[in-house]
Coordinates of C-alpha atoms in Angstrom, one line a residue:
M1 CA -7.1 -26.0 29.9
N2 CA -10.4 -26.3 28.1
Q3 CA -11.1 -22.7 29.0
I4 CA -7.9 -21.6 27.4
Q5 CA -8.6 -23.7 24.2
T6 CA -12.1 -22.2 24.1
N7 CA -10.9 -18.7 24.4
K8 CA -8.2 -19.1 21.7
P9 CA -10.6 -19.0 18.7
K10 CA -12.4 -16.0 20.2
K11 CA -9.2 -14.2 20.8
L12 CA -8.2 -15.0 17.2
M13 CA -11.4 -13.6 15.9
S14 CA -11.3 -10.4 18.0
Q15 CA -7.6 -9.6 17.5
R16 CA -6.9 -10.8 14.0
V17 CA -9.8 -11.6 11.8
I18 CA -12.3 -8.8 12.7
P19 CA -9.7 -6.0 12.6
A20 CA -8.4 -7.3 9.3
G21 CA -12.0 -7.3 7.9
I22 CA -12.8 -3.9 9.2
L23 CA -9.6 -2.4 7.7
T24 CA -10.3 -4.1 4.4
I25 CA -13.9 -2.6 4.4
F26 CA -12.5 0.8 5.3
L27 CA -10.0 0.7 2.4
V28 CA -12.6 -0.5 -0.1
V29 CA -15.0 2.3 1.0
L30 CA -12.2 4.9 0.7
C31 CA -11.5 3.5 -2.7
V32 CA -15.1 4.0 -3.8
I33 CA -15.2 7.6 -2.5
V34 CA -12.0 8.6 -4.1
R35 CA -12.9 6.7 -7.3
Y36 CA -16.2 8.6 -7.5
S37 CA -14.4 11.9 -7.2
F38 CA -11.6 11.2 -9.6
Y39 CA -13.6 9.3 -12.3
W40 CA -17.3 8.6 -11.9
S41 CA -18.2 12.2 -11.1
L42 CA -16.3 13.7 -14.1
P43 CA -19.5 14.4 -16.0
L44 CA -20.4 16.9 -13.2
Y45 CA -17.5 19.1 -14.3
N46 CA -19.7 20.3 -17.2
S47 CA -23.1 20.2 -15.5
N48 CA -22.4 21.2 -11.9
I49 CA -18.8 22.4 -11.5
T50 CA -19.3 23.5 -7.9
L51 CA -20.5 20.1 -6.8
F52 CA -17.7 18.5 -8.8
W53 CA -15.0 20.4 -6.9
A54 CA -16.7 19.9 -3.6
I55 CA -16.6 16.2 -4.0
R56 CA -13.0 16.4 -5.2
V57 CA -12.0 18.4 -2.2
I58 CA -13.6 15.9 0.2
A59 CA -11.7 13.0 -1.6
I60 CA -8.4 14.9 -1.4
L61 CA -9.0 15.5 2.3
L62 CA -9.6 11.8 3.0
V63 CA -6.5 10.9 1.1
T64 CA -4.5 13.6 3.0
V65 CA -5.7 12.2 6.3
L66 CA -4.7 8.7 5.3
A67 CA -1.3 9.9 4.0
F68 CA -0.7 11.9 7.2
W69 CA -1.6 8.9 9.3
L70 CA 0.9 6.7 7.4
F71 CA 3.7 9.4 7.4
Y72 CA 3.2 10.1 11.1
E73 CA 3.5 6.4 12.1
L74 CA 6.7 6.1 10.0
N75 CA 8.2 9.4 11.3
N76 CA 7.3 8.8 14.9
S77 CA 8.9 5.3 14.8
Y78 CA 12.1 6.7 13.3
L79 CA 12.3 9.9 15.4
S80 CA 10.7 8.7 18.7
H81 CA 9.7 12.4 19.2
K82 CA 6.0 13.3 18.6
I83 CA 6.6 17.0 17.9
F84 CA 9.4 16.4 15.4
A85 CA 7.4 13.5 13.9
T86 CA 4.3 15.7 13.5
I87 CA 6.3 18.5 11.8
Q88 CA 8.0 16.0 9.5
S89 CA 4.7 14.4 8.6
F90 CA 3.2 17.7 7.5
F91 CA 6.3 18.3 5.3
S92 CA 5.9 14.7 4.0
L93 CA 2.4 15.5 2.7
G94 CA 4.1 17.8 0.2
L95 CA 5.2 14.7 -1.7
L96 CA 1.7 14.4 -3.0
F97 CA 1.3 18.0 -4.1
V98 CA 4.6 19.6 -5.0
G99 CA 5.1 17.7 -8.3
L100 CA 3.5 20.0 -10.9
P101 CA 2.8 17.3 -13.6
F102 CA 1.3 15.0 -11.0
F103 CA -0.8 17.7 -9.4
A104 CA -2.1 19.0 -12.7
Q105 CA -2.7 15.7 -14.4
V106 CA -3.9 13.6 -11.4
I107 CA -4.9 15.7 -8.4
T108 CA -6.9 18.2 -10.4
N109 CA -7.6 15.9 -13.3
T110 CA -10.9 16.6 -15.2
D111 CA -10.4 14.3 -18.2
T112 CA -12.1 11.0 -18.6
E113 CA -8.8 9.2 -19.4
L114 CA -5.2 10.0 -18.9
K115 CA -3.2 9.1 -22.0
N116 CA 0.4 8.9 -20.7
S117 CA 1.9 6.1 -18.8
V118 CA 1.9 6.0 -15.0
F119 CA 5.6 6.6 -14.9
T120 CA 5.3 9.9 -16.7
Y121 CA 3.6 11.3 -13.6
L122 CA 5.3 9.3 -10.9
I123 CA 9.0 9.2 -12.0
W124 CA 10.2 11.0 -15.1
S125 CA 8.4 14.4 -14.8
D126 CA 8.1 14.6 -11.0
W127 CA 11.4 16.1 -10.1
Q128 CA 9.9 18.5 -7.6
S129 CA 8.6 15.6 -5.5
H130 CA 12.0 13.9 -5.6
L131 CA 13.7 17.1 -4.6
L132 CA 11.4 17.3 -1.6
L133 CA 12.1 13.7 -0.8
F134 CA 15.8 14.5 -0.6
V135 CA 15.0 17.5 1.6
L136 CA 12.9 15.4 3.9
V137 CA 15.8 12.9 4.3
V138 CA 18.1 15.8 5.2
I139 CA 15.6 17.1 7.8
Y140 CA 15.3 13.6 9.3
F141 CA 19.1 13.5 9.5
I142 CA 19.1 16.8 11.4
F143 CA 16.2 15.9 13.7
R144 CA 17.9 12.6 14.6
T145 CA 21.2 14.2 15.5
L146 CA 19.3 16.7 17.7
I147 CA 17.2 14.0 19.4
V148 CA 19.9 11.4 20.0
K149 CA 23.2 12.6 21.5
D150 CA 26.5 10.9 20.6
I151 CA 24.8 8.7 18.0
A152 CA 27.1 6.4 16.0
I153 CA 27.5 7.7 12.4
K154 CA 27.2 4.3 10.9
E155 CA 23.9 3.7 12.6
L156 CA 22.6 7.1 11.6
L157 CA 23.5 6.6 8.0
I158 CA 21.9 3.1 7.9
K159 CA 18.7 4.5 9.4
T160 CA 18.7 7.5 7.1
L161 CA 19.0 5.2 4.1
S162 CA 16.1 3.0 5.3
Y163 CA 14.1 6.1 6.1
F164 CA 14.6 7.3 2.5
L165 CA 13.5 3.9 1.1
S166 CA 10.5 3.7 3.4
L167 CA 9.3 7.2 2.5
L168 CA 9.8 6.5 -1.2
F169 CA 7.7 3.3 -1.0
L170 CA 4.9 5.1 0.8
D171 CA 5.1 8.0 -1.7
I172 CA 4.8 5.8 -4.7
F173 CA 2.1 3.7 -3.1
L174 CA -0.1 6.7 -2.5
K175 CA 0.5 8.2 -6.0
V176 CA -0.2 4.9 -7.8
F177 CA -3.4 4.7 -5.7
L178 CA -4.5 8.2 -6.9
Y179 CA -3.4 7.6 -10.5
L180 CA -5.3 4.4 -10.8
N181 CA -8.5 6.2 -9.7
T182 CA -8.3 8.3 -12.9
I183 CA -8.3 5.5 -15.4
E184 CA -11.2 3.2 -16.6
S185 CA -10.4 0.0 -14.9
G186 CA -8.3 1.5 -12.1
I187 CA -10.7 0.6 -9.3
E188 CA -10.3 -3.1 -10.4
F189 CA -6.6 -2.9 -10.0
I190 CA -6.8 -1.2 -6.6
V191 CA -9.2 -3.8 -5.2
W192 CA -7.2 -6.5 -6.7
F193 CA -4.0 -5.3 -5.0
I194 CA -5.7 -5.0 -1.7
L195 CA -7.1 -8.5 -2.0
I196 CA -3.7 -9.9 -3.0
A197 CA -2.1 -8.5 0.2
T198 CA -5.0 -9.2 2.5
F199 CA -5.4 -12.9 1.4
Y200 CA -1.6 -13.4 1.5
D201 CA -1.6 -12.1 5.1
M202 CA -4.6 -14.1 6.2
G203 CA -3.6 -17.2 4.3
G204 CA 0.0 -16.9 5.7
F205 CA -1.3 -16.5 9.2
F206 CA -3.7 -19.5 9.1
G207 CA -1.3 -21.6 7.1
G208 CA 1.4 -21.0 9.7
W209 CA -1.0 -21.6 12.5
L210 CA -2.3 -24.9 11.1
F211 CA 0.8 -26.3 9.3
G212 CA 3.8 -24.3 10.5
G213 CA 6.8 -26.5 11.1
K214 CA 5.1 -29.7 9.9
V215 CA 6.8 -29.7 6.5
F216 CA 9.8 -27.4 6.8
A217 CA 11.7 -27.5 10.1
K218 CA 13.5 -24.2 9.6
K219 CA 11.6 -20.8 9.9
M220 CA 11.6 -18.6 6.8
A221 CA 13.2 -15.5 8.4
P222 CA 14.1 -16.3 12.0
I223 CA 16.0 -13.1 12.6
I224 CA 13.6 -10.6 10.9
S225 CA 10.3 -12.3 11.6
P226 CA 10.6 -15.4 13.9
K227 CA 7.0 -16.4 13.5
K228 CA 7.1 -16.6 9.7
T229 CA 7.0 -20.2 8.3
W230 CA 7.5 -21.6 4.8
E231 CA 4.2 -23.4 5.1
G232 CA 2.4 -20.1 5.9
A233 CA 4.1 -18.4 3.0
L234 CA 3.0 -21.1 0.6
V235 CA -0.6 -21.1 1.8
G236 CA -0.6 -17.3 1.6
Y237 CA 0.8 -17.4 -2.0
I238 CA -1.9 -20.0 -3.1
S239 CA -4.6 -18.0 -1.3
S240 CA -3.6 -14.8 -3.2
L241 CA -3.6 -16.6 -6.6
I242 CA -7.0 -18.2 -5.9
I243 CA -8.7 -14.9 -4.9
S244 CA -6.9 -13.1 -7.8
F245 CA -8.5 -15.5 -10.4
I246 CA -11.9 -15.4 -8.7
F247 CA -11.9 -11.6 -8.6
I248 CA -10.5 -11.0 -12.0
Y249 CA -12.9 -13.2 -13.9
S250 CA -15.9 -12.1 -11.8
Y251 CA -15.1 -8.5 -12.7
Y252 CA -14.5 -9.6 -16.3
A253 CA -18.0 -11.1 -16.5
A254 CA -19.5 -7.9 -15.1
A255 CA -17.4 -5.7 -17.3
K256 CA -18.7 -7.3 -20.5
S257 CA -22.2 -6.0 -19.5
Y258 CA -20.9 -2.4 -19.4
Q259 CA -18.7 -2.8 -22.6
I260 CA -15.5 -2.3 -20.6
S261 CA -12.6 -3.8 -22.5
S262 CA -9.6 -2.6 -20.4
D263 CA -10.3 -4.8 -17.5
I264 CA -7.6 -7.3 -16.3
G265 CA -9.4 -10.4 -17.6
S266 CA -9.6 -8.9 -21.1
L267 CA -5.9 -8.0 -21.0
I268 CA -5.0 -11.5 -20.0
N269 CA -7.3 -13.1 -22.6
N270 CA -5.7 -11.0 -25.4
L271 CA -2.3 -12.7 -24.7
G272 CA -0.4 -9.7 -26.0
T273 CA 2.4 -7.8 -24.3
N274 CA 0.0 -6.4 -21.7
G275 CA -1.5 -9.8 -21.0
A276 CA 1.9 -11.4 -20.5
A277 CA 2.9 -8.5 -18.1
I278 CA -0.4 -9.0 -16.1
I279 CA 0.2 -12.8 -15.8
A280 CA 3.8 -12.2 -14.8
F281 CA 2.7 -9.6 -12.2
L282 CA 0.0 -12.0 -11.0
T283 CA 2.5 -14.7 -10.2
I284 CA 5.0 -12.2 -8.5
A285 CA 2.5 -10.0 -6.6
P286 CA 2.1 -12.3 -3.6
I287 CA 5.9 -12.5 -3.3
L288 CA 5.9 -8.7 -3.3
A289 CA 3.4 -8.7 -0.5
L290 CA 5.7 -11.0 1.4
V291 CA 8.8 -8.8 0.7
G292 CA 6.9 -5.8 1.9
D293 CA 5.9 -7.5 5.1
L294 CA 9.5 -8.7 5.7
Y295 CA 11.0 -5.3 4.8
F296 CA 8.9 -3.4 7.3
S297 CA 9.5 -6.1 9.9
L298 CA 13.2 -5.5 9.4
I299 CA 12.7 -1.8 9.8
K300 CA 10.7 -2.3 13.1
R301 CA 13.5 -4.6 14.4
Q302 CA 16.1 -2.0 13.4
L303 CA 14.1 0.7 15.2
G304 CA 13.4 -1.4 18.2
V305 CA 9.6 -1.2 18.0
K306 CA 7.0 -4.0 17.9
D307 CA 4.4 -2.1 15.8
F308 CA 4.3 1.3 14.2
S309 CA 1.4 2.2 16.5
N310 CA -1.3 0.4 18.5
I311 CA -4.3 1.9 17.0
L312 CA -5.6 -1.4 15.5
K313 CA -6.0 -4.1 18.2
G314 CA -4.0 -7.1 17.3
H315 CA -2.6 -5.6 14.2
G316 CA -0.6 -2.5 15.3
G317 CA -0.8 0.6 13.2
L318 CA -2.2 1.4 9.8
L319 CA 1.4 1.1 8.4
D320 CA 1.6 -2.4 9.8
R321 CA -1.4 -3.3 7.7
V322 CA -0.4 -1.6 4.5
D323 CA 3.2 -2.7 4.6
S324 CA 2.6 -5.6 2.2
V325 CA 0.0 -3.8 -0.1
S326 CA 2.3 -0.8 -0.5
F327 CA 4.9 -3.1 -2.1
V328 CA 2.3 -4.6 -4.4
F329 CA 1.4 -1.0 -5.6
F330 CA 5.1 -0.2 -5.9
G331 CA 5.8 -3.3 -7.9
W332 CA 2.9 -2.5 -10.2
S333 CA 4.4 0.9 -10.9
L334 CA 7.4 -0.9 -12.3
F335 CA 5.3 -3.3 -14.4
A336 CA 3.4 -0.2 -15.7
L337 CA 6.5 0.5 -17.8
I338 CA 5.5 -2.4 -20.1
L339 CA 1.8 -1.5 -20.3

């Protein structure tokens, strides 16, 4: 018995904490590389254009690999066919590149600051991307009918709808990530979103582990995610708020030294429309992380899979790790209408 109790913390560290930390570091490093290409290296455009485009190509390739990884895990889970999933994933990459305004103003951006709102590039002017999204859903419908014989129409329609929503969330998540890398304080927003989701997940896990069932007898979502507890959700929410304030005002202190006035702390302190929107988002963002977690848990239950893949020990696939943060990015794209 003592041996089991001794091994439990070690197993917790090796299967939960360490993989979560490694993934967080990976995402932060990726953010720095992409940020350098899309913003910090912009002066190179006039001094060394060859080096500028070499760095941009490397960044785009990294994002493409990340996107393909996410799309493949999603498509393979929905199709249960590696060849069709691979084909569909290559087609899905087009979501990042076929939208002409987004491609011209974000992917190949050479300006120090984009002037229009995020929605100009993600929603209102990106009809080519939305057309491709519709085509991808049709292709999924066709592939699914070829793979599964005598499939029930109702089940097929429900899965097709959930596939459309899942692909849309990932598409917007990746585009918001790229867009934020083109604006002055974009890296702060990106790291903030990652911290919100990461600390909600870790706080929720430890809160559920330590306090689960001690205050609320009923589980939060017993059908969708039986292990989720209200206590864990509350600890996760508080953890996200605490890390948000620590990060925002630590960045604010550093930003003053570099005369940056568009950081999150400055927006909050101004108490204008932008500040109110930031505060509202700050209070809602941890809930968005929870909703994202529950949504993809529902999808996995619908598809009959435990994880989207097993590439990350104790955590499943990459999509299992970005499920919550993708909803934070998606939610921010809606709040960006106000800013």
